[in-house]
Coordinates of C-alpha atoms in Angstrom, one line a residue:
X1 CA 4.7 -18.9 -23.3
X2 CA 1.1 -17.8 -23.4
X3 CA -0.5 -17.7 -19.8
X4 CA -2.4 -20.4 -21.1
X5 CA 0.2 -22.8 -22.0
X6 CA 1.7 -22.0 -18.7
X7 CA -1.8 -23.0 -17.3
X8 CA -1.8 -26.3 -19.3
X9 CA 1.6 -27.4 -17.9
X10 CA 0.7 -27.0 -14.7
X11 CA -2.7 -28.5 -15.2
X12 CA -1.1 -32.1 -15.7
X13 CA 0.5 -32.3 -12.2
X14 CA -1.8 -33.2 -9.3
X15 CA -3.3 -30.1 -7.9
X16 CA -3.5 -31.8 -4.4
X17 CA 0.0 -32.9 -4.2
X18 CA 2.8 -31.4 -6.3
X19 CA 6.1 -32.8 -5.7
X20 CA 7.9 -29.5 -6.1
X21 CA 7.5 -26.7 -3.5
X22 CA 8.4 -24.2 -5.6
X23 CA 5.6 -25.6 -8.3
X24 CA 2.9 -25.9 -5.5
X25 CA 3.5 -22.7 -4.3
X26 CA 3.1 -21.1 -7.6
X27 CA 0.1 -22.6 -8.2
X28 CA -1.8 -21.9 -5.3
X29 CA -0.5 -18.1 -5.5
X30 CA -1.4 -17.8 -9.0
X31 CA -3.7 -20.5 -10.5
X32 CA -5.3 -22.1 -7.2
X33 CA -8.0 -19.4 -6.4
X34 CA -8.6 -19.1 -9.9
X35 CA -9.5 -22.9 -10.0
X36 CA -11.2 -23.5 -6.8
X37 CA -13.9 -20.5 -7.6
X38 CA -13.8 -21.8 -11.3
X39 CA -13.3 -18.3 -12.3
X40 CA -10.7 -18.8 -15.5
X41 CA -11.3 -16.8 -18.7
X42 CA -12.3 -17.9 -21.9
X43 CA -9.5 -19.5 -23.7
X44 CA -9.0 -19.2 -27.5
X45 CA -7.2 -21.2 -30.3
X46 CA -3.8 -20.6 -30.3
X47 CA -4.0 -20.3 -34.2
X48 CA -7.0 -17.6 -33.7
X49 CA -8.1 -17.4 -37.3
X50 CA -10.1 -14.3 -37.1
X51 CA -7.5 -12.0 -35.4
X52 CA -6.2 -10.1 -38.2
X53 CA -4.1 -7.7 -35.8
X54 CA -1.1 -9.5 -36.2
X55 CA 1.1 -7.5 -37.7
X56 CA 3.2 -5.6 -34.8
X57 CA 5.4 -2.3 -34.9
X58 CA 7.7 -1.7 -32.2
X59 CA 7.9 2.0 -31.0
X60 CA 10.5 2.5 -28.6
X61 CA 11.5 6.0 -27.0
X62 CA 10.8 6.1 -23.6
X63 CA 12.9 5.3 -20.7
X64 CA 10.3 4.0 -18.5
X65 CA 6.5 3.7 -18.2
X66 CA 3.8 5.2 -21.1
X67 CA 0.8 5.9 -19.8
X68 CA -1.1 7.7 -22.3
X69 CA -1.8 7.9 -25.8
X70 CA -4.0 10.9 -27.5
X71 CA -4.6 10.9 -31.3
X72 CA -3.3 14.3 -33.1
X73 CA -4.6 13.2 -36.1
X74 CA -5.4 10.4 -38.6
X75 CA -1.7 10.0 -39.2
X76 CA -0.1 10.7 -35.9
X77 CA -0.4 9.7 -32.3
X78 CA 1.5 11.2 -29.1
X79 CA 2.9 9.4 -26.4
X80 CA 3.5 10.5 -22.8
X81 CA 5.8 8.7 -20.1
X82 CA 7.1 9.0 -16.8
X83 CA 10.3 10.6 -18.3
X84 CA 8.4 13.4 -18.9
X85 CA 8.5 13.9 -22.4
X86 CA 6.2 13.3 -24.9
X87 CA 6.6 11.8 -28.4
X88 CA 4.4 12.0 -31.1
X89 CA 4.8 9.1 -34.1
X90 CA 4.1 8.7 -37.5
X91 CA 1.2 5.7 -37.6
X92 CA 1.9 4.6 -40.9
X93 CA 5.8 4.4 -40.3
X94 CA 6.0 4.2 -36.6
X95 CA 8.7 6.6 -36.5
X96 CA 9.5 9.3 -33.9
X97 CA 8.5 11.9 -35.5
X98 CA 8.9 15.4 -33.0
X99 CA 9.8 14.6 -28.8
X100 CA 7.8 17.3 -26.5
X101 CA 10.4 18.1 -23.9
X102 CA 10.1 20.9 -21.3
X103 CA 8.3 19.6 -18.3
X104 CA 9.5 18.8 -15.3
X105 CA 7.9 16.1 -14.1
X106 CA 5.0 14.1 -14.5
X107 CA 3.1 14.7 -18.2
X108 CA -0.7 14.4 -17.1
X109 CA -2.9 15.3 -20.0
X110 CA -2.3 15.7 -23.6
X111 CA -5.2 17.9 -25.5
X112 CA -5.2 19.0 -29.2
X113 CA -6.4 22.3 -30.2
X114 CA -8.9 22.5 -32.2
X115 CA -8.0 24.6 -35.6
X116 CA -11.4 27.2 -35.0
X117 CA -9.5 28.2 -31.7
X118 CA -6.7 31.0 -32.1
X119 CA -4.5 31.2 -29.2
X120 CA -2.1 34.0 -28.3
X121 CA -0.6 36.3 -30.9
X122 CA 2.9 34.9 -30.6
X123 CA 1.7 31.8 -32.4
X124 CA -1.4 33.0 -34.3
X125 CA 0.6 32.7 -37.0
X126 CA 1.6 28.7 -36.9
X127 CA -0.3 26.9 -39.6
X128 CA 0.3 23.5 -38.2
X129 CA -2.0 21.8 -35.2
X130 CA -1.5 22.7 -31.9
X131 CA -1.0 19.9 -28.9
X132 CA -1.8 21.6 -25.1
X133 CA -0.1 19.8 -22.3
X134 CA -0.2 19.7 -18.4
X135 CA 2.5 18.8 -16.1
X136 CA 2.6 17.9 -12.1
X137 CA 5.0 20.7 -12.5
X138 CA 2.7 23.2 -12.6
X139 CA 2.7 24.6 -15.4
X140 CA 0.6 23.8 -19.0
X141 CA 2.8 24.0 -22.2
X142 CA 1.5 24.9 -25.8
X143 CA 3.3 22.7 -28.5
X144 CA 3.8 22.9 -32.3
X145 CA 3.1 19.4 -33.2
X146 CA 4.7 19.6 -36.5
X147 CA 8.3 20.9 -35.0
X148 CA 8.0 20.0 -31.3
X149 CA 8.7 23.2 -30.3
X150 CA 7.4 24.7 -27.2
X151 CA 5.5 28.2 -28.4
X152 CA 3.8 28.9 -24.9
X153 CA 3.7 28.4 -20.8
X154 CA 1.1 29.1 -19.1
X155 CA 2.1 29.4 -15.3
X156 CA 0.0 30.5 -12.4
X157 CA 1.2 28.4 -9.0
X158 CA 4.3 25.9 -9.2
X159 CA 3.1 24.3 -5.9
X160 CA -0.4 23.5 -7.8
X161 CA 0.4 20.4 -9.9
X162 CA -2.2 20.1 -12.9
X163 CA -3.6 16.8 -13.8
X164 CA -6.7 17.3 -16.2
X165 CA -7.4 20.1 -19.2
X166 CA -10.9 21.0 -20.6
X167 CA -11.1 23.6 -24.1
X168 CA -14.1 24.8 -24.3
X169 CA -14.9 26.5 -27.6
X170 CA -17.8 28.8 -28.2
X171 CA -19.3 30.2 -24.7
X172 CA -21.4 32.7 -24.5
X173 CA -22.4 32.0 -28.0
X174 CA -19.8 33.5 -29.4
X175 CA -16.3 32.6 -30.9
X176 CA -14.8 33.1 -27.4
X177 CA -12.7 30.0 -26.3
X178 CA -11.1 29.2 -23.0
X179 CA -9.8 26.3 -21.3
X180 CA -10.1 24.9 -17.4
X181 CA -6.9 23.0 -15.4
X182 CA -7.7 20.9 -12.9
X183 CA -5.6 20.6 -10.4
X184 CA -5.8 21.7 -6.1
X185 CA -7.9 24.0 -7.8
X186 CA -10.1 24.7 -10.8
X187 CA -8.5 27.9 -13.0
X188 CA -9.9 29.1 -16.1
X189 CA -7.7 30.8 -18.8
X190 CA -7.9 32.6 -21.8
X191 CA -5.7 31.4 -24.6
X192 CA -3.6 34.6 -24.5
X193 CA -2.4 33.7 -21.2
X194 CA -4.6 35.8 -19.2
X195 CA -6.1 33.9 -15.5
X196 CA -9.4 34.6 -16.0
X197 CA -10.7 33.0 -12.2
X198 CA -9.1 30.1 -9.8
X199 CA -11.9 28.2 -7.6
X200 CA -10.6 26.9 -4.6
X201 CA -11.0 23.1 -3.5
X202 CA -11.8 22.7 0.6
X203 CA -12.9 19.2 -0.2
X204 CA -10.3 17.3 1.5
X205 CA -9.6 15.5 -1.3
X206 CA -5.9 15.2 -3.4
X207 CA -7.0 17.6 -6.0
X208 CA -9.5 17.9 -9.2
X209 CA -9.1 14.5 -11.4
X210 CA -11.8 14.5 -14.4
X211 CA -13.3 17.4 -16.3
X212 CA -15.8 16.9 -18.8
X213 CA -18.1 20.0 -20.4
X214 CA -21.9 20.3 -20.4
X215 CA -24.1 22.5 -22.3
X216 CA -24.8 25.9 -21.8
X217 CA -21.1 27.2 -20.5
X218 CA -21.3 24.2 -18.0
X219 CA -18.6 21.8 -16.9
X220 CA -18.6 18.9 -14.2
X221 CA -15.3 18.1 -12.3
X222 CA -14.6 15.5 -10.3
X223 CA -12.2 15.2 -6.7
X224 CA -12.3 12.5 -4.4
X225 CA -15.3 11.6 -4.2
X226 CA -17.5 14.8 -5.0
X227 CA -18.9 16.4 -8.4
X228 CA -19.3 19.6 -8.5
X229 CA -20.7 21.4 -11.4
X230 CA -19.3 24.9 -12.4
X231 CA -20.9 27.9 -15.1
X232 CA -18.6 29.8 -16.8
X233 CA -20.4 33.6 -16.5
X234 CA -19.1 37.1 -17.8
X235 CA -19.4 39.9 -15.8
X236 CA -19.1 43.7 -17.5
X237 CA -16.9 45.7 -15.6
X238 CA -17.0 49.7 -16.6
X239 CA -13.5 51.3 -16.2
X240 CA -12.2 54.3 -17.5
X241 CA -15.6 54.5 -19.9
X242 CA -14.4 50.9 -21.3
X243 CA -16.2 48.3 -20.6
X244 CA -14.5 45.2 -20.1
X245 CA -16.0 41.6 -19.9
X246 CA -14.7 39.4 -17.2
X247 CA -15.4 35.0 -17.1
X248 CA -15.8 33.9 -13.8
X249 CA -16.1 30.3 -12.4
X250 CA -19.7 29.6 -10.4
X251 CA -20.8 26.7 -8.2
X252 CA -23.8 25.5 -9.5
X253 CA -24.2 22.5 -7.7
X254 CA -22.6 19.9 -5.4
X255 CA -23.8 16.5 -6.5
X256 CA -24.3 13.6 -4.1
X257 CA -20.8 12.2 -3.4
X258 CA -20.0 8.7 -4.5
X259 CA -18.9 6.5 -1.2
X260 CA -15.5 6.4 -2.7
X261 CA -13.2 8.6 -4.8
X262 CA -14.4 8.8 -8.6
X263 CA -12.4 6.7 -10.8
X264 CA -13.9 8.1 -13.9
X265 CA -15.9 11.0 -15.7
X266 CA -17.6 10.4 -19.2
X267 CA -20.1 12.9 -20.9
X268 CA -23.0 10.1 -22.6
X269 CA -25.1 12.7 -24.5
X270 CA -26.1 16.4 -24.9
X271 CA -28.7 15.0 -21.5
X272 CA -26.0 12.9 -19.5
X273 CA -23.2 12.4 -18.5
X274 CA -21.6 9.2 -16.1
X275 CA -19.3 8.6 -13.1
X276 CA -18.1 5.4 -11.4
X277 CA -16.3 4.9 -8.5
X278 CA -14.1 2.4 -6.8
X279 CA -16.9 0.8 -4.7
X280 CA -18.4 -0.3 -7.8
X281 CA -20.8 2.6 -8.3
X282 CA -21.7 3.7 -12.2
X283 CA -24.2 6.8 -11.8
X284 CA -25.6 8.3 -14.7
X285 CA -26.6 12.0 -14.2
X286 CA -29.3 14.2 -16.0
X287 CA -28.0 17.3 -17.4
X288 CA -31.3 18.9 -17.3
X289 CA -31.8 18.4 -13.3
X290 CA -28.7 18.1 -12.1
X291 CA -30.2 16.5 -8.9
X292 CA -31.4 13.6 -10.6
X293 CA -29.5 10.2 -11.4
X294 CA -31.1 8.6 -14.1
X295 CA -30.0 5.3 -12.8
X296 CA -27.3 3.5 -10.4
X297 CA -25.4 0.7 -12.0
X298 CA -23.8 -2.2 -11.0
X299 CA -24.5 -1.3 -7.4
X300 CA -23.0 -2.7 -4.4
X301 CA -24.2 -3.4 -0.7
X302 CA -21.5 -1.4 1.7
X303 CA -21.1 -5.0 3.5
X304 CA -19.7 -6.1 0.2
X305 CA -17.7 -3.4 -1.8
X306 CA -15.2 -3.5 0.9
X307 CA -13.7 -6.6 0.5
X308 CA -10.2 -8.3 2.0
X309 CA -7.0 -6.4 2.6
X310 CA -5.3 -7.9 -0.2
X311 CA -8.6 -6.7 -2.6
X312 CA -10.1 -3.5 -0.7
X313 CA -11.9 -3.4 -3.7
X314 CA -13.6 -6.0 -5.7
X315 CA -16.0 -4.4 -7.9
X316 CA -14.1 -1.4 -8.9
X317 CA -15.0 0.3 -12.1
X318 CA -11.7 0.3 -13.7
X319 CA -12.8 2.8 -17.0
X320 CA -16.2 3.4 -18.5
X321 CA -16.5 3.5 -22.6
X322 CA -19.4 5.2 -23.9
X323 CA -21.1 3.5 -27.1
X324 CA -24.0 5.1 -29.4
X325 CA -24.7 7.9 -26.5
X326 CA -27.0 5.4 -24.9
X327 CA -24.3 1.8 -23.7
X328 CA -21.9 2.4 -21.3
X329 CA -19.3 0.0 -21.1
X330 CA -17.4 -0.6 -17.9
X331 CA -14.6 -2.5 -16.3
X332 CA -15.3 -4.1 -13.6
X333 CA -12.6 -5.9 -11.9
X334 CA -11.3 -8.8 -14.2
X335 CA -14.6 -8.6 -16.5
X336 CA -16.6 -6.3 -18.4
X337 CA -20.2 -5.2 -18.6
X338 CA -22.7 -3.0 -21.2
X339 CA -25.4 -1.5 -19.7
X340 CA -28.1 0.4 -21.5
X341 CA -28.4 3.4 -19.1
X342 CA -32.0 4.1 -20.5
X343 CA -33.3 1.1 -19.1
X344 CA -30.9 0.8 -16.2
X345 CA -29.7 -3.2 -16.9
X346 CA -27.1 -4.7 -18.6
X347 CA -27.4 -6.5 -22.3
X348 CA -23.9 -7.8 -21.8
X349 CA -21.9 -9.1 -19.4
X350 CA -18.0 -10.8 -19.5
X351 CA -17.4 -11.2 -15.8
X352 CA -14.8 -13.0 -15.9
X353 CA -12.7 -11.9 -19.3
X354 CA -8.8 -11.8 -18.5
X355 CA -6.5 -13.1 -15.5
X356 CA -5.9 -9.4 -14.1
X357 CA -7.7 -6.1 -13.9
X358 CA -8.7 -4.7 -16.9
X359 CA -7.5 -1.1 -17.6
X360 CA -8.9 0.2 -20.4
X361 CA -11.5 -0.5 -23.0
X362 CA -12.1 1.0 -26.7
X363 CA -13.9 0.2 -29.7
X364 CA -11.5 -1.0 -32.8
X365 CA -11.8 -1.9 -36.4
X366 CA -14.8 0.6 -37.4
X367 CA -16.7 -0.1 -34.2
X368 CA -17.4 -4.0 -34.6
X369 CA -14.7 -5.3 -32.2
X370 CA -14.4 -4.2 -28.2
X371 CA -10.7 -4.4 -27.4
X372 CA -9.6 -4.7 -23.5
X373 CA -6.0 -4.4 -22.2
X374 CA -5.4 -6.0 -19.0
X375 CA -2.6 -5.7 -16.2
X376 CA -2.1 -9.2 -17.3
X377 CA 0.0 -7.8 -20.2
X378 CA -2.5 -8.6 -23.0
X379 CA -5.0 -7.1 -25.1
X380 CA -8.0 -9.1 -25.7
X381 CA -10.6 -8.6 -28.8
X382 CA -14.3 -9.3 -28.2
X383 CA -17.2 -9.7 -31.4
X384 CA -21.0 -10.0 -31.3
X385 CA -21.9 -13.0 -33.4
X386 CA -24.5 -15.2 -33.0
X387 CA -23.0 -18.1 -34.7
X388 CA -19.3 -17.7 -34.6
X389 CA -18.1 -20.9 -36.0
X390 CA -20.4 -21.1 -39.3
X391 CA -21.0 -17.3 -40.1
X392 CA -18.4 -15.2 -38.8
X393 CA -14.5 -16.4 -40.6
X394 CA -13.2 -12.8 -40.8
X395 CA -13.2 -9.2 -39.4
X396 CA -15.1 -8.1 -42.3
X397 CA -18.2 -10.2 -41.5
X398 CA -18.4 -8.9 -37.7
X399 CA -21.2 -5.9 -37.6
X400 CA -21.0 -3.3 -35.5
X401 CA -21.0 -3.5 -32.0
X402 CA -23.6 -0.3 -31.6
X403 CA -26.0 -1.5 -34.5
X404 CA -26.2 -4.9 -33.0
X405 CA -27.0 -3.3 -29.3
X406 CA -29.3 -1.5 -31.1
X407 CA -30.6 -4.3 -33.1
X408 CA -31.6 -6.2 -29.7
X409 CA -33.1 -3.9 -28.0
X410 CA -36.7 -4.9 -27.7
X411 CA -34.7 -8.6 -26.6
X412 CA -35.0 -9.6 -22.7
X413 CA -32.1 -11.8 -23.6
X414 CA -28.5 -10.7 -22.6
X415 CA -26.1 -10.8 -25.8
X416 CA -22.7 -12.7 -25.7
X417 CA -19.8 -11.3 -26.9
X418 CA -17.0 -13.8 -28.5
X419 CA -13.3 -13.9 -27.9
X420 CA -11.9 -13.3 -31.1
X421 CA -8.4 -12.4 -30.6
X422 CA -5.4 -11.8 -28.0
X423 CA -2.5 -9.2 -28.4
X424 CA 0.5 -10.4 -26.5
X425 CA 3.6 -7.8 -27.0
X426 CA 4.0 -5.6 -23.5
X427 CA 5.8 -7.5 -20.8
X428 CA 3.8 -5.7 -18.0
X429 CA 0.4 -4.0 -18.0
X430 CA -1.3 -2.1 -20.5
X431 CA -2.2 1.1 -19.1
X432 CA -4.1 2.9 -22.5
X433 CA -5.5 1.7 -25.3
X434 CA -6.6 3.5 -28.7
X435 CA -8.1 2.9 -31.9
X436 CA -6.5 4.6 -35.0
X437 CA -6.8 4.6 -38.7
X438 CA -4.1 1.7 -39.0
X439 CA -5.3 -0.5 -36.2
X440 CA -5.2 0.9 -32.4
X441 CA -2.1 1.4 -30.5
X442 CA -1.6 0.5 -26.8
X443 CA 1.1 1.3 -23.9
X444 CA 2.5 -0.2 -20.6
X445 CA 5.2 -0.4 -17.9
X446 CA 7.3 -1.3 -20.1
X447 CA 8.0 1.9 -21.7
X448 CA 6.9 0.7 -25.0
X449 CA 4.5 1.8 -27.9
X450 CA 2.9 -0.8 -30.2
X451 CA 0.6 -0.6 -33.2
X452 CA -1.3 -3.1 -34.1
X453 CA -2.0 -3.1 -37.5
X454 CA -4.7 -5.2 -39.2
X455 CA -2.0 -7.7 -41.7
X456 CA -4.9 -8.0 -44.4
X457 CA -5.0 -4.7 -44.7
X458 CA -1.0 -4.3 -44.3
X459 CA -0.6 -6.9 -46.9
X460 CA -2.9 -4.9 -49.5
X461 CA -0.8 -1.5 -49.0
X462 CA 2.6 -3.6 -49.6
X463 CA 1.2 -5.1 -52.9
X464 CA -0.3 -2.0 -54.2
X465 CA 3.6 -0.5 -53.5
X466 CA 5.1 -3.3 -55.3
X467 CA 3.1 -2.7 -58.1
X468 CA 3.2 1.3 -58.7
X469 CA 7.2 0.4 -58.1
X470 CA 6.8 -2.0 -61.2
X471 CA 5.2 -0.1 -63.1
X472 CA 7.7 2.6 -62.5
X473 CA 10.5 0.3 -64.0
X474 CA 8.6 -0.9 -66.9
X475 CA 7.8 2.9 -68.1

């Protein structure tokens, strides 16, 4: 059953006095607060006529928990577990298509090459995309996404696990490309294999855990609580009459530290770029002077952010989703909120939008729908209509979600966003969610991979197949 048909059935006994112990003390563990701080969701039809993401593939692989899912093109998506592997599936078919095996342990990041960037000789010559990979293990990997086979390692300390990869294409204004790990430390690395530089961390933190790149040979990482921005620089080193041009990794500048360890890293626009933190901190940061934050959202008193020992936490920024390089969207606990980070407020705000934590947020079906998975085990769909009832019967009559921010801009009002839809398929929490050409896909606990694909859509491509298959037989 749905949680809210669970919900219903409980909501005829007497809250006061259930008969059942067992009953009474479900409810009060799992309803009861809920109720008394009248903090329930919104609930939605159970026919929910303008969900048109009904139409559900199955991908199963894994042997335990997928958490993540990276696009490696418009008709593939790759999966990473806890196994270790990584999968990469046809979106149209939702079949396995090529595994990634090799690692070790724990696959961290998944990156696809770009096609401009050629990496070492020995696979110069593969025509097919390229899918980089980083391991707790250690070491980063260099797949053919086409064959699945493993073309390149790039090793430099087994004892330094990497969690996060940057590419950067282009520094120094010239078709030079190189990529940063993230790990205890900070490495650079030519695509030929070659360490260019390794930055030490003496932060006292676990390690580097978000990388995002910034104009001008400039990246931003984050570790526990600290950013730090780095320059990528070249140095000319004469030898033997030949010179020889070095990268290097600089400090540029130690940013103000959050009060607790970062929980994301987002680049907003060619000027900004945005972090948030567990104590419910969103900073957005100038590029420009790196010493000024444009604004602090959603900011919290340290008497509060603390919380109780069962919540440490209350207002903890979950992700962030960056919309039109000016909204930034952000779980926040159970809820959601849109601030314009130009003018420092928010223009919408779901505090309250699903029964657990939300994990992950992403824009779907051409940017006119916000989708959020939950720890709850569902994914919920959110529209911007005005008058949902009378005007808005379909997906194809929601706007987009940008042009309607956009649209309300010289508005004081806040903007309401509807409940449109719920995705009920993993039987734990989803950890990642993505929009594709077919739908978006989302992952969970349960090991599992599912597309949701839009069924109008769905129906369209069947009919069109019956019909070249008729024709077929009657020529």
């Amino acid at each position: 059953q749905s949680t809210w048909g669970f919900l219903g059935a409980f909501s005829t006994l007497n809250p006061g006095m259930p008969k059942n112990k067992n009953i009474r003390q479900q409810w009060e563990s799992e309803f009861g607060q809920l109720i008394r701080e009248k903090t329930v969701p919104p609930r939605i039809e159970p026919s929910q006529p303008r969900n048109d993401f009904t139409d559900l593939q199955i991908l199963t692989f894994h042997r335990t928990t997928v958490h993540l899912l990276v696009l490696i093109d418009a008709g593939r998506i790759a999966s990473a577990s806890h196994d270790c592997t990584a999968a990469i599936w046809s979106l149209e078919q939702g079949t396995l298509l090529v595994v990634l095996q090799g690692h070790s342990k724990l696959i961290t990041c998944l990156r696809v090459l770009p096609r401009s960037i050629q990496p070492s000789p020995a696979v110069a010559c593969v025509d097919d995309l390229l899918v980089m990979s980083s391991s707790l293990d250690g070491t980063i990997r260099l797949w053919n996404s086409n064959t699945g086979d493993s073309l390149y390692v790039y090793t430099a300390d087994h004892n330094n696990p990497i969690k996060v990869i940057l590419i950067m294409e282009y520094i120094f204004n010239q078709n030079i490309s190189v990529f940063c790990a993230g790990g205890k430390d900070l490495s650079l690395w030519d695509f030929n294999g070659e360490l260019n530089d390794n930055a030490k961390q003496d932060d006292g933190s676990d390690g580097i855990t978000h990388i995002v790149g910034l104009p001008k040979d400039r990246l931003v990482t984050a570790s526990g609580k600290q950013l730090t921005v780095y320059k990528i620089s070249q140095i000319m080193d004469n030898c033997n009459d030949q010179i020889a041009i070095q990268k290097e990794l600089r400090v540029v500048k130690r940013l103000p530290p959050h009060r607790q360890d970062i929980r994301d890293l987002q680049v907003v626009s060619e000027t900004s770029f945005v972090s948030c933190s567990c104590d419910g901190d969103i900073k957005v940061w100038s590029v420009t002077h790196l010493d000024q934050c444009y604004a602090t959202l959603n900011h919290v008193d340290n008497n509060e952010y603390e919380g109780v020992p069962h919540n440490p936490f209350p207002y903890m920024v979950q992700a962030i989703l960056v919309i039109d390089k000016r909204y930034i969207a952000a779980a926040i606990g159970k809820g959601f909120v849109v601030y314009d980070h130009s003018l420092g407020s928010s223009v919408v705000e779901q505090r309250i939008a699903h029964f657990g934590k939300i994990l992950s947020l992403d824009l779907v079906h051409g940017g006119s729908l916000l989708a959020s998975s939950c720890e709850d085990g569902t994914v919920r769909l959110w529209a911007a209509c005005e008058d949902l009832e009378n005007n808005c019967k379909t997906h194809a009559q929601f706007e987009s979600l940008s042009n309607v921010l956009n649209g309300r801009r010289c508005q004081s009002d806040g903007m309401k966003l509807h409940l449109i839809g719920e995705c009920f398929g993993h039987s734990g929490s989803v950890l990642c969610l993505t929009s594709n050409s077919e739908g978006f896909a989302t992952c969970g606990i349960d090991g599992l991979v599912l597309l949701w694909k839009n069924r109008i859509y769905q129906t369209s491509k069947k009919m069109e197949y019956v019909n070249q298959c008729h024709d077929g037989v009657r020529i």
